[in-house]
Each structure stands twice: as structure tokens, then as C-alpha cells.
C-alpha positions as a printed NumPy array, in Angstrom:
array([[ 72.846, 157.944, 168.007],
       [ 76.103, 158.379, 165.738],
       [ 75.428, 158.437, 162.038],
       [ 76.273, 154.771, 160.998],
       [ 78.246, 154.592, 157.883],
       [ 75.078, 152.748, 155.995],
       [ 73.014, 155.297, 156.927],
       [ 75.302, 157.632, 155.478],
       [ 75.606, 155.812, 152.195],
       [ 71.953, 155.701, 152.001],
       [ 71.584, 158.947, 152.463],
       [ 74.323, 159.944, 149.971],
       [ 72.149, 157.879, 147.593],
       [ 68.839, 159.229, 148.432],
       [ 70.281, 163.042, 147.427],
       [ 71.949, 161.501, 144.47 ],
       [ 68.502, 160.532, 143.121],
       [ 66.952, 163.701, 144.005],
       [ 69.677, 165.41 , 142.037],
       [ 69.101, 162.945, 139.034],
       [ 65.238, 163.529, 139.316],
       [ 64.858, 167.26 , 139.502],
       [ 67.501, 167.749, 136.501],
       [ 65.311, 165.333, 134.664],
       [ 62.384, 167.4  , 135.614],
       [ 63.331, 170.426, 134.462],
       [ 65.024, 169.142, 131.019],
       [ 60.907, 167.793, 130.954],
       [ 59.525, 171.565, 131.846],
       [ 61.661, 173.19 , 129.524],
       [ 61.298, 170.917, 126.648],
       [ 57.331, 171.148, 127.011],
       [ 57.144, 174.77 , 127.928],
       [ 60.   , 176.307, 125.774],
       [ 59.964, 173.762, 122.713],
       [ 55.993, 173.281, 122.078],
       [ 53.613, 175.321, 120.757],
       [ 51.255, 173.929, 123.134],
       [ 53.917, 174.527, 126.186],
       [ 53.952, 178.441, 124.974],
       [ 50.619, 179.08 , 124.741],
       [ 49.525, 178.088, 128.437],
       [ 52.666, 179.989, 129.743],
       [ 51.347, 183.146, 127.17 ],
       [ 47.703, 182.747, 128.355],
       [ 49.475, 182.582, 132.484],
       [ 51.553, 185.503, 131.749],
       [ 48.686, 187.209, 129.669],
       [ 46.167, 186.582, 133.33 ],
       [ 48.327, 188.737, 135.259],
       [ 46.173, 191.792, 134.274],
       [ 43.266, 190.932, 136.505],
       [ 43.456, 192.376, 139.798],
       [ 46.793, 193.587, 138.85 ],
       [ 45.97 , 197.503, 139.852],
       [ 45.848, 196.063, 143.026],
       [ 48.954, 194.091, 143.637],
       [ 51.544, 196.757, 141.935],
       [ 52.8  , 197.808, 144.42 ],
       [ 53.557, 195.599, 146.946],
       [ 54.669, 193.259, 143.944],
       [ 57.312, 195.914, 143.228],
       [ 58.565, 196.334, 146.764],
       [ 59.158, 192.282, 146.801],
       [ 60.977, 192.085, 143.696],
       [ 62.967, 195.578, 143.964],
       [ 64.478, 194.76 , 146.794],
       [ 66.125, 191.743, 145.436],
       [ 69.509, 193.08 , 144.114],
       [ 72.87 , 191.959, 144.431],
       [ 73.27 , 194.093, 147.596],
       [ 70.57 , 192.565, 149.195],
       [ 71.678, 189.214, 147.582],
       [ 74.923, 189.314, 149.399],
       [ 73.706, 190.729, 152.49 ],
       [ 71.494, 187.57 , 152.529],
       [ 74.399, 185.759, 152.319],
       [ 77.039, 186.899, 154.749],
       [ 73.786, 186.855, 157.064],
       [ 73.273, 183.392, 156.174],
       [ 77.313, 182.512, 156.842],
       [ 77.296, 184.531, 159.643],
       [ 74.372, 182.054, 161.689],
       [ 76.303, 178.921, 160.498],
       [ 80.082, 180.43 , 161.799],
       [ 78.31 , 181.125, 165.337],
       [ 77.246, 177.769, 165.297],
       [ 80.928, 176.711, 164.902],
       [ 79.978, 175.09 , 161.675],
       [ 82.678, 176.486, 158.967],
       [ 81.905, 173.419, 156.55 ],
       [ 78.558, 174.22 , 156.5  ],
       [ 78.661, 178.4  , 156.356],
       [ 81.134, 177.385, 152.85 ],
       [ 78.761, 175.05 , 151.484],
       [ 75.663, 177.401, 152.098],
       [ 77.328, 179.843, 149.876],
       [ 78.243, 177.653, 147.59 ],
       [ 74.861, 176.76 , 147.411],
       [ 73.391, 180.651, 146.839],
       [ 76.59 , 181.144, 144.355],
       [ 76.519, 177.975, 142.346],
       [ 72.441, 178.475, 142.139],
       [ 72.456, 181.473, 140.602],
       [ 75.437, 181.267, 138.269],
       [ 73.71 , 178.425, 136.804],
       [ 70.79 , 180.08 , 136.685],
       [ 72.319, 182.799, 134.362],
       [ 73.887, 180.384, 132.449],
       [ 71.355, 178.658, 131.593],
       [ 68.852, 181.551, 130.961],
       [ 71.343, 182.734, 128.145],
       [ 72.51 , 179.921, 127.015],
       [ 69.048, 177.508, 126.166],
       [ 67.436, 177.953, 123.324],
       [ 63.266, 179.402, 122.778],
       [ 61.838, 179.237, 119.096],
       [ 59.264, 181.183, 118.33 ],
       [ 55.833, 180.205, 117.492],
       [ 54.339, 183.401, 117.027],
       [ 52.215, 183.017, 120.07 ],
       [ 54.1  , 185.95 , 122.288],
       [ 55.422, 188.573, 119.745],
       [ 55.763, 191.282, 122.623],
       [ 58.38 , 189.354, 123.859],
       [ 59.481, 187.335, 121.656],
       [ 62.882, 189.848, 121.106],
       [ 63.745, 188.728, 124.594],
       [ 64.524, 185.08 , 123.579],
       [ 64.842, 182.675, 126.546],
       [ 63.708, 183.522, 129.796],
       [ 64.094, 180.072, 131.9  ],
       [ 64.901, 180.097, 134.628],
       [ 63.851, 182.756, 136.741],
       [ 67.105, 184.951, 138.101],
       [ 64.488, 186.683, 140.963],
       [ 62.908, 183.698, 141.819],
       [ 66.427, 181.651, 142.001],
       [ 67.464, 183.927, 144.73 ],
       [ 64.626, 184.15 , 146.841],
       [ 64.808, 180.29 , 146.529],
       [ 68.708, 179.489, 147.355],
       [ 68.527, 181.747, 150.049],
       [ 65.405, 180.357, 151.598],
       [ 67.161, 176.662, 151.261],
       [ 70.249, 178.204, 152.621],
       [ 68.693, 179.448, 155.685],
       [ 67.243, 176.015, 156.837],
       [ 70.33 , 174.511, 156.644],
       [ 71.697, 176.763, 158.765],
       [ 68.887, 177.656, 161.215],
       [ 69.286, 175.439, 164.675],
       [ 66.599, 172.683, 164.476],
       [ 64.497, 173.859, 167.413],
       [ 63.341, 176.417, 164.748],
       [ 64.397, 174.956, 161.474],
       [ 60.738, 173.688, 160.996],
       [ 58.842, 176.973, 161.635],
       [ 62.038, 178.735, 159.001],
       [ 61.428, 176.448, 156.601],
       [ 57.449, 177.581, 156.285],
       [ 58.274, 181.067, 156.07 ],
       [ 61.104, 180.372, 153.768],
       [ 59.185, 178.176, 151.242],
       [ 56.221, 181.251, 151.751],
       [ 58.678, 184.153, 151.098],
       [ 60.351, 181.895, 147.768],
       [ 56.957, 181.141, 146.806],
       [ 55.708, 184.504, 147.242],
       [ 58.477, 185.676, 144.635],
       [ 58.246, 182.95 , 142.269],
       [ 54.597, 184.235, 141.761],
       [ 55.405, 187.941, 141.784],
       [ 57.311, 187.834, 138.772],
       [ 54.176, 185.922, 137.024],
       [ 52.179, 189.194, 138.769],
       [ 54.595, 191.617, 137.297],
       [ 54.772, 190.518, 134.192],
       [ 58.847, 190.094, 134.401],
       [ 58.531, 185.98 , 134.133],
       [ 56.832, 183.184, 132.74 ],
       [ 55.089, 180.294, 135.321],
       [ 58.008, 177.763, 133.472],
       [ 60.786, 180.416, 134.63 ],
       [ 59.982, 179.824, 138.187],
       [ 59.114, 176.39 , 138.066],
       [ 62.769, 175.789, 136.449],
       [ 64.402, 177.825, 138.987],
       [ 63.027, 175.915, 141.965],
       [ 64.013, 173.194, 140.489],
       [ 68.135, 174.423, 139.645],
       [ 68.142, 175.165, 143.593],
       [ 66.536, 171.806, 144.313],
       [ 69.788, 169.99 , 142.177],
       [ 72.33 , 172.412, 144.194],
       [ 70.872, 171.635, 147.543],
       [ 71.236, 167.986, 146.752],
       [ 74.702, 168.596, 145.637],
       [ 74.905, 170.682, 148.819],
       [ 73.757, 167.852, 151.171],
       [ 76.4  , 165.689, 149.623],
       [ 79.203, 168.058, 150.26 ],
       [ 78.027, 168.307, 154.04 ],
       [ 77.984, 164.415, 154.504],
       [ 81.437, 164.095, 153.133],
       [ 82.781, 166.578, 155.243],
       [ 80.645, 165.4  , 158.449],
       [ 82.394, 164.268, 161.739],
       [ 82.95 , 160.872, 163.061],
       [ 81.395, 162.4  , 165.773],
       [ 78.384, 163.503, 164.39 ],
       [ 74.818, 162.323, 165.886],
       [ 71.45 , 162.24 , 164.666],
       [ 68.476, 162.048, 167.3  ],
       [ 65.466, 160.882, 166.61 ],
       [ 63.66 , 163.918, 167.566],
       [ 65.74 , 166.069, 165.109],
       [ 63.656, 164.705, 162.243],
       [ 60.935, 167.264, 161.359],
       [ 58.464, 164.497, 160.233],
       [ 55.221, 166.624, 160.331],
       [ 56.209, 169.458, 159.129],
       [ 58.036, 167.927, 156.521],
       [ 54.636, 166.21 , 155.52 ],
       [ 52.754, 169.234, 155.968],
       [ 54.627, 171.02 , 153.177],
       [ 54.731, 167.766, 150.633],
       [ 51.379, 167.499, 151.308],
       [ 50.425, 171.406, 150.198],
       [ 52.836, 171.405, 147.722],
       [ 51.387, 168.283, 146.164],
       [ 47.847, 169.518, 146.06 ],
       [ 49.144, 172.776, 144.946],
       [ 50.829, 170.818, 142.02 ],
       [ 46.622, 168.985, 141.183],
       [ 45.122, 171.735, 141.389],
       [ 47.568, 173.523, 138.739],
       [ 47.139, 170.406, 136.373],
       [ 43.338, 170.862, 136.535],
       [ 43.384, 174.285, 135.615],
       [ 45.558, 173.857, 133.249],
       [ 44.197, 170.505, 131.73 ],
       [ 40.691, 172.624, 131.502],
       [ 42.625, 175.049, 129.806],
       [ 44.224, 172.725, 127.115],
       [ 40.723, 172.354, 125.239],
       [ 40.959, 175.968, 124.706],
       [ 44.472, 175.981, 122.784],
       [ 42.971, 177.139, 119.223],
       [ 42.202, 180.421, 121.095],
       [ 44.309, 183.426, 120.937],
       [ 45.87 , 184.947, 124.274],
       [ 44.315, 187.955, 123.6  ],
       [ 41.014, 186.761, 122.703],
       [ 40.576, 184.292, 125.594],
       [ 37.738, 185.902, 128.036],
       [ 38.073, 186.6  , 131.955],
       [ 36.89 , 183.286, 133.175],
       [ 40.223, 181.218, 131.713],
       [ 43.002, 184.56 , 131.765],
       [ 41.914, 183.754, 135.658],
       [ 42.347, 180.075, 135.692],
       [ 45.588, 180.039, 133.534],
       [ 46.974, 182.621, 135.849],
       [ 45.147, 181.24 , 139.367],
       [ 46.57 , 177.613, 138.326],
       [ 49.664, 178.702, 137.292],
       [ 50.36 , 180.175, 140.539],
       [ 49.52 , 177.165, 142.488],
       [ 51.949, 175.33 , 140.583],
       [ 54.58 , 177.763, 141.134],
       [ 54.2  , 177.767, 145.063],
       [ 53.222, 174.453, 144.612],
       [ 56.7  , 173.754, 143.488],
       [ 58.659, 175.546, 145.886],
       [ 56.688, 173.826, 148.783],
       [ 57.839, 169.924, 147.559],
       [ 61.28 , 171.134, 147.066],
       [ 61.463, 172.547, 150.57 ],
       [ 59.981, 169.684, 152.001],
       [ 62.158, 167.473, 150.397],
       [ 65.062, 169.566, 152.236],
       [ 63.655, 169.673, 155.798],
       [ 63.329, 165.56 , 155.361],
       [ 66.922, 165.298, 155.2  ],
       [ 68.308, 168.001, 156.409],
       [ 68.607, 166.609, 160.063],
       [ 71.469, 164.337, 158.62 ],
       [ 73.011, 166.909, 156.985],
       [ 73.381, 169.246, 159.934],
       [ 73.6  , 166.547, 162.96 ],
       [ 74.254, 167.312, 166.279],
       [ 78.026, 167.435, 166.922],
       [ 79.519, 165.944, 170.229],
       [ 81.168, 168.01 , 172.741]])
């Protein structure tokens, strides 16, 4: 059926909110994380975590995060213009690079422009000021979230698992390298949440009349799948890290193997945790951004 012009509005609205509520998030993550002692220590005794097992994980860590450069970055993206062009859908090849571009331009901003005191609980890096968000982790992300909205919906649902796995995976291998705090990639899942919301407004405004929306299109399931991981992803981080809280008078450093495991193990859930809601809230909608197209 055509895309009625309430269903449009509500669907402008419904993006407008998401918008509203992720920027509100993330003022929230960085306020606690950046601005509290208690924020820093949890993300110190993540970051600190990352030595256990770490031998192990080196290298393929490396490969994943080397090979995110701005080569690969734009290769990503011509790639990801290229599907939407073939689909005969210029509007939306623009507004998925707009999308990468305006993700991770913000991203930089942002990561030199907020503010980080320092409490004394990280002095190794505490020369580096402000870290948040995560520049790796924002392109693994905007690309991912690019590619579903381009991807034809017969396999738009299967893309958007290994897209959320491959932005996830990331997000946690600069926790696993040492190159990024669990706030950094929280945060930057969370500036490519806004701009896909921004994104899915400039696609309805330049939609068709024409434009039509079948009920099949709507990936219901797996949309539901990936809320649903992503939200017990997100429990089991606050457990770990609500266990973790009683231990806050403890030094990094001097915290045993037992909690370096479950700051960095809980951590990691909520990072992929994360990633997982934001995609799902994508694939919900997504069907109304990209509609089939008459003739």
C-alpha cells in the first residue's frame, strides 16, 4: 500500500524522538563516564581487564582495527553508493554518505572538542585528554547502518546481523587493544544512532508519491531478535558493573583477576549490547525509509 501522509508524519516523529533520545543518552554517558570519579574508575578498571587473555587476541584484534583507514573508509563508501545507484536510488546513495561523512566528522569533533578532568585514576593516559567517542568504532558503525539502508530487503535482515556483529566486534576491539575506553564506543554508537535518524528523515522528505510499503517488508523478528540481545546484553553489563561499584575504593591496579574480568567481560556486553539496540532500532523503520517504488 502507498505510504499515507499520516503514516509519514508519524514516522517523521518517531525518528525525531529517537534523535532527541540518543543525544540525551550520550550527554548522560559522557557526563557519568567522563565527569565522575566514579564514571572513570569503572571505564579504568574495563580498560585495565583487557590484559587477560590478551596474548591471545593480538593479533586478530590488530588485523580488525588496522584495516580501518581512510582508504578502506572510502572504499566502504563508494561500495556502499555504488549498491544504492544500481538500485536507481540517487536520494538514498547521497544520504548514505552523508550519513558515514556527517558520523564521523562529528565524531572528531566532538572527541577534541569535550572536555575530561582528571581524577588521578588513569595517569598513563591521562596526557591524552578526551577520548569519547570512539573514531574506529564510529566507522565500523556508520558503515554497518549505511549498508542496511541500502541492501534490498530480501537480505536486509540477514545484513543487518552481520553488520551489528562486525560494528560490535570493533567497538570491543578497541576495549581489547587498549586504544579505547567502553564509554568511547558506547558514545559512538550512539553519534551514528542520531545521524541515522537524521538520515531517515532526509529519505522521507525526499520519498516519492509513489512510494509503497508492504506489509511483508517489515523485518519484525529480526528486528526483535536484535532488541531483544541487545537489551540483555545491556543487564547483564549493569550487573557486572553494579557488582563492581562496591569495589570503587580499590585501585585499578590492585583489583585481583576475578573483577579486571567482570569489568572487562561486562563492559563488553554493553558495548555490543549497544550496537545491537541501535541496529534494531534501524531495521524497524527502515522499510519506510527505503519503500518499494512503483514502476
Amino acid at each position: 500500500m502507498r505510504m499515507r501522509a499520516t503514516a509519514r508524519g508519524w514516522t517523521a516523529v518517531w525518528l525525531v524522538v529517537l534523535a532527541l533520545v540518543q543525544t540525551v543518552i550520550f550527554v548522560v554517558v559522557w557526563r557519568v563516564a567522563v565527569h565522575t570519579e566514579i564514571g572513570q574508575w569503572v571505564d579504568t578498571v574495563a580498560l585495565t581487564g583487557n590484559r587477560i587473555g590478551q596474548d591471545r587476541i593480538d593479533g586478530p584484534v590488530d588485523k580488525l582495527l588496522n584495516a580501518m583507514s581512510v582508504v578502506s573508509l572510502l572504499a566502504a563508501t563508494a561500495m556502499i553508493g555504488f549498491i544504492a545507484l544500481i538500485r536507481g536510488r540517487i536520494a538514498l546513495a547521497i544520504t548514505a554518505t552523508l550519513l558515514i561523512a556527517g558520523a564521523n566528522v562529528s565524531t572528531q569533533l566532538l572527541k577534541y572538542g569535550l572536555s575530561r578532568p582528571d581524577y588521578g585514576l588513569d595517569p598513563e593516559r591521562a596526557a591524552v585528554g578526551n577520548s569519547l567517542p570512539s573514531g574506529h568504532t564510529t566507522v565500523a558503525a556508520a558503515v554497518a547502518v549505511a549498508l542496511v539502508l541500502v541492501l534490498p530487503r530480501k537480505v536486509r535482515a540477514v545484513g543487518a546481523f552481520l553488520a551489528a556483529a562486525y560494528a560490535a566486534a570493533a567497538g570491543v576491539a578497541t576495549l581489547s587493544a587498549g586504544w579505547h575506553r567502553p564509554s568511547d564506543a558506547v558514545a559512538a554508537y550512539l553519534v551514528v544512532g542520531v545521524w541515522a535518524a537524521l538520515a531517515g528523515l532526509v529519505l522521507l522528505i525526499t520519498q516519492r508519491e509513489q512510494a509503497e510499503v508492504a506489509p511483508g517488508d517489515a523485518h519484525r523478528l529480526a528486528a526483535l531478535l536484535l532488541g531483544a540481545a541487545g537489551v540483555l546484553a545491556l543487564i547483564t553489563c549493569g550487573l557486572a558493573l553494579s557488582w563492581l561499584v562496591d569495589l570503587r575504593g580499590t585501585g585499578p591496579d590492585e583489583l585481583s583477576r576475578r573483577p579486571l574480568f567482570i569489568a572487562y567481560a561486562g563492559s563488553a556486553a554493553g558495548i555490543a549490547g549497544t550496537m545491537a539496540v541501535v541496529m534494531a532500532l534501524v531495521l524497524s523503520v527502515v522499510h519506510r525509509l527505503v519503500p518499494r517504488v512503483k514502476g
